[in-house]
CSV table of C-alpha atoms in Angstrom, one decimal:
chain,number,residue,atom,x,y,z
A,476,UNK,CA,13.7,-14.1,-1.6
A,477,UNK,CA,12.9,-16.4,-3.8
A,478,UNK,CA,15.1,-16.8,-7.6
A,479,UNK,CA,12.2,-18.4,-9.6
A,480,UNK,CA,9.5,-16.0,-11.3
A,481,UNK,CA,6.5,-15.4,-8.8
A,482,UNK,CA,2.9,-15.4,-10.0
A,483,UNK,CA,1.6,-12.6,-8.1
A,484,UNK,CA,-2.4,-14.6,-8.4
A,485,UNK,CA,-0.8,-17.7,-6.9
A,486,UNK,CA,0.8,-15.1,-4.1
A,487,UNK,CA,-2.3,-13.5,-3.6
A,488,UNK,CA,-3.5,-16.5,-2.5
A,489,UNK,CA,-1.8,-17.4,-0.3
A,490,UNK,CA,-3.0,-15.0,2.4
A,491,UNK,CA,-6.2,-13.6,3.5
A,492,UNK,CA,-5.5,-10.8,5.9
A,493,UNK,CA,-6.6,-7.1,4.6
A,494,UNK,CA,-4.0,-4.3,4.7
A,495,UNK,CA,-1.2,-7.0,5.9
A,496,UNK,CA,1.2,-6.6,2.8
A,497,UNK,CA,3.7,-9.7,1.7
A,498,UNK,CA,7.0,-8.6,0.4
A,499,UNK,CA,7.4,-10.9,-3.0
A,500,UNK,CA,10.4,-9.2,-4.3
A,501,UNK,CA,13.2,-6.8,-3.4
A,502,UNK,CA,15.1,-4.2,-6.1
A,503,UNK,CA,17.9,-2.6,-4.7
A,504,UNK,CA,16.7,-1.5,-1.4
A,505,UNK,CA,13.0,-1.4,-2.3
A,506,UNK,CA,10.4,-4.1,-1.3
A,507,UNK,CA,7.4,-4.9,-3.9
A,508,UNK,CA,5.0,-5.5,-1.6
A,509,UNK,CA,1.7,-7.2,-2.6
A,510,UNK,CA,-1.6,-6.7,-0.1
A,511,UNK,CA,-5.2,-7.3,0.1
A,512,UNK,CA,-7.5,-4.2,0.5
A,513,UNK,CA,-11.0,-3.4,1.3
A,514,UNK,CA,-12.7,-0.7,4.0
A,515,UNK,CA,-10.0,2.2,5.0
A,516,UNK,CA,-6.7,2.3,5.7
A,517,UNK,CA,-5.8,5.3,8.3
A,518,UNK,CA,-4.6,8.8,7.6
A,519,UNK,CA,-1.1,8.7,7.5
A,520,UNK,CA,2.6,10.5,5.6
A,521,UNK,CA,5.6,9.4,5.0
A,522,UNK,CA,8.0,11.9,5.1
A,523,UNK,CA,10.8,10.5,3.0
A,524,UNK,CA,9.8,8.8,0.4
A,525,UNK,CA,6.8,8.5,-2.5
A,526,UNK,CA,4.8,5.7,-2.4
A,527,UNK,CA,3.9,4.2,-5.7
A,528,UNK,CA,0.6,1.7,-6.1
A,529,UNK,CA,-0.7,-0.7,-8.8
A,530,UNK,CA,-4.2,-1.4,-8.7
A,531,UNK,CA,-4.1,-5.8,-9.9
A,532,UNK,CA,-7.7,-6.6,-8.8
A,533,UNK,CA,-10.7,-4.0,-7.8
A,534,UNK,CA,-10.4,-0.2,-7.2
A,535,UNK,CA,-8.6,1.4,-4.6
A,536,UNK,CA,-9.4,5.2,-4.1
A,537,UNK,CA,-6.4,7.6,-2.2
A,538,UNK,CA,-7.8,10.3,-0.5
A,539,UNK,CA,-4.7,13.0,-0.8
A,540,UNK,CA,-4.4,16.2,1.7
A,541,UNK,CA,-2.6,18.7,-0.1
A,542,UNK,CA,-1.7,22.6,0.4
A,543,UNK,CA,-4.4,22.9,-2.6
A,544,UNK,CA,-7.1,20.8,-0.2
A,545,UNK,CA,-8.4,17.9,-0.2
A,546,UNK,CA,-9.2,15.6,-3.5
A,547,UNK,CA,-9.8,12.2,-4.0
A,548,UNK,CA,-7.8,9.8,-7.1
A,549,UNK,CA,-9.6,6.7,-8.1
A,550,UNK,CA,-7.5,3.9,-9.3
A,551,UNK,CA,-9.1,1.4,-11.6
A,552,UNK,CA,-7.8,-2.2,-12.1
A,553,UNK,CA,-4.2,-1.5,-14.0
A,554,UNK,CA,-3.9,2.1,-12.6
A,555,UNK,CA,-0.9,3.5,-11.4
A,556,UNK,CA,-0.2,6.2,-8.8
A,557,UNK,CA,2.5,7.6,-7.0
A,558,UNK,CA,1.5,9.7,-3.9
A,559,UNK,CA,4.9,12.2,-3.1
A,560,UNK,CA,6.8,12.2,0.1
A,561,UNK,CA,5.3,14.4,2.8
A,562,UNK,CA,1.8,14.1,1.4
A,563,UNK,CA,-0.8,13.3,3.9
A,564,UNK,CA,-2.8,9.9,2.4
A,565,UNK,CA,-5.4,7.8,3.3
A,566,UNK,CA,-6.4,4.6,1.0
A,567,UNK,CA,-9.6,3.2,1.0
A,568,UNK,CA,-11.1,-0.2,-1.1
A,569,UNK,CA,-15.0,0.4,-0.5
A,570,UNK,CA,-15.4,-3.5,-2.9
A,571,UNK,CA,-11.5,-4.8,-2.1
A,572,UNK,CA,-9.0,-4.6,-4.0
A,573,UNK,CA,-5.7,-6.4,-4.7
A,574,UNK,CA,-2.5,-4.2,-5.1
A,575,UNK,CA,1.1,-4.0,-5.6
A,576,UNK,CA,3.4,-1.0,-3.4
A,577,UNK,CA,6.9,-0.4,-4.6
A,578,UNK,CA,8.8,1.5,-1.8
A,579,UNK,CA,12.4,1.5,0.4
A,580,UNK,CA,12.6,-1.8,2.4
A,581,UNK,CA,11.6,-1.1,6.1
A,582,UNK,CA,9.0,1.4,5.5
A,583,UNK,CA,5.7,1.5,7.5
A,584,UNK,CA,2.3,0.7,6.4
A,585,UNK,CA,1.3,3.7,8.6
A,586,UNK,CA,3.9,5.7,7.8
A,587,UNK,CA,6.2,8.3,10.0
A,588,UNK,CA,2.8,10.3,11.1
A,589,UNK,CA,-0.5,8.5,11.3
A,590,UNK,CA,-3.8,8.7,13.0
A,591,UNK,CA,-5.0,6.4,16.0
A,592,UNK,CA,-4.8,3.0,14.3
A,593,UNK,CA,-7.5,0.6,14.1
A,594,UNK,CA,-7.5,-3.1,14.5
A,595,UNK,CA,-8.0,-3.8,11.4
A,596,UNK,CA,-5.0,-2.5,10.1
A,597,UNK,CA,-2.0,-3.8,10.7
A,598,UNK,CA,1.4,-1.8,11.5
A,599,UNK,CA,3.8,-3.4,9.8
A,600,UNK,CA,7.1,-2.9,7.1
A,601,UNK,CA,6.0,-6.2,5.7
A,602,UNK,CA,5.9,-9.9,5.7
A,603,UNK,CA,7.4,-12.6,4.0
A,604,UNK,CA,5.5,-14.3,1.6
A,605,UNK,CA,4.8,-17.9,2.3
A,606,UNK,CA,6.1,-20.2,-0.3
């Protein structure tokens, strides 16, 4: 990690692929995780922990499967939103989107229970950003 500030444009940047996040930062044992976004992501939960999202750049919509149903939040550029632990999710950038994720180090982009994933998204707990 580096100890000089970061400018998370510049990072953004520096990487094209979609829904292939790039760890810029740790705190504590949390990654801040930075990604490109457009089309869906894939149903998936993770069972421990929240997962918190800041729209930088576009709109991202969360599709949420709750005991209630089904609903749908839409996150505008500078919108927060936390989806709880054990809350099925799927995101989905229909125009791409730039965000920031905040969550434990070594957690999956698919989470601990997904559907089939496709090709386009990529399985991973992160990569390093390049300098």
């Amino acid at each position: 990690m580096s100890n000089d500030p970061i400018l998370l444009g510049k990072a953004l940047t520096s990487f094209d692929a979609l829904w292939s996040p790039r760890i810029v930062t740790r705190v504590n044992d949390y990654d801040v995780r930075i990604a490109k976004v457009e089309g869906e992501h894939v149903w998936h939960v993770h069972d421990d922990t929240d997962e918190f999202f800041l729209v930088l750049d576009g709109e991202l919509h969360i599709s949420l499967r709750e005991p209630s149903g089904e609903r749908t939040v839409l996150l505008p550029q500078g919108a927060v939103f936390t989806v709880p632990r054990g809350t099925e999710h799927r995101p989905y950038a229909p125009s791409g989107a730039s965000i920031l994720m905040f969550e434990p180090s070594g957690t999956s982009t698919v989470g601990d229970r997904h559907d089939d994933i496709p090709d386009h998204v990529d399985a991973t707990t992160g990569h390093a950003l390049d300098s």
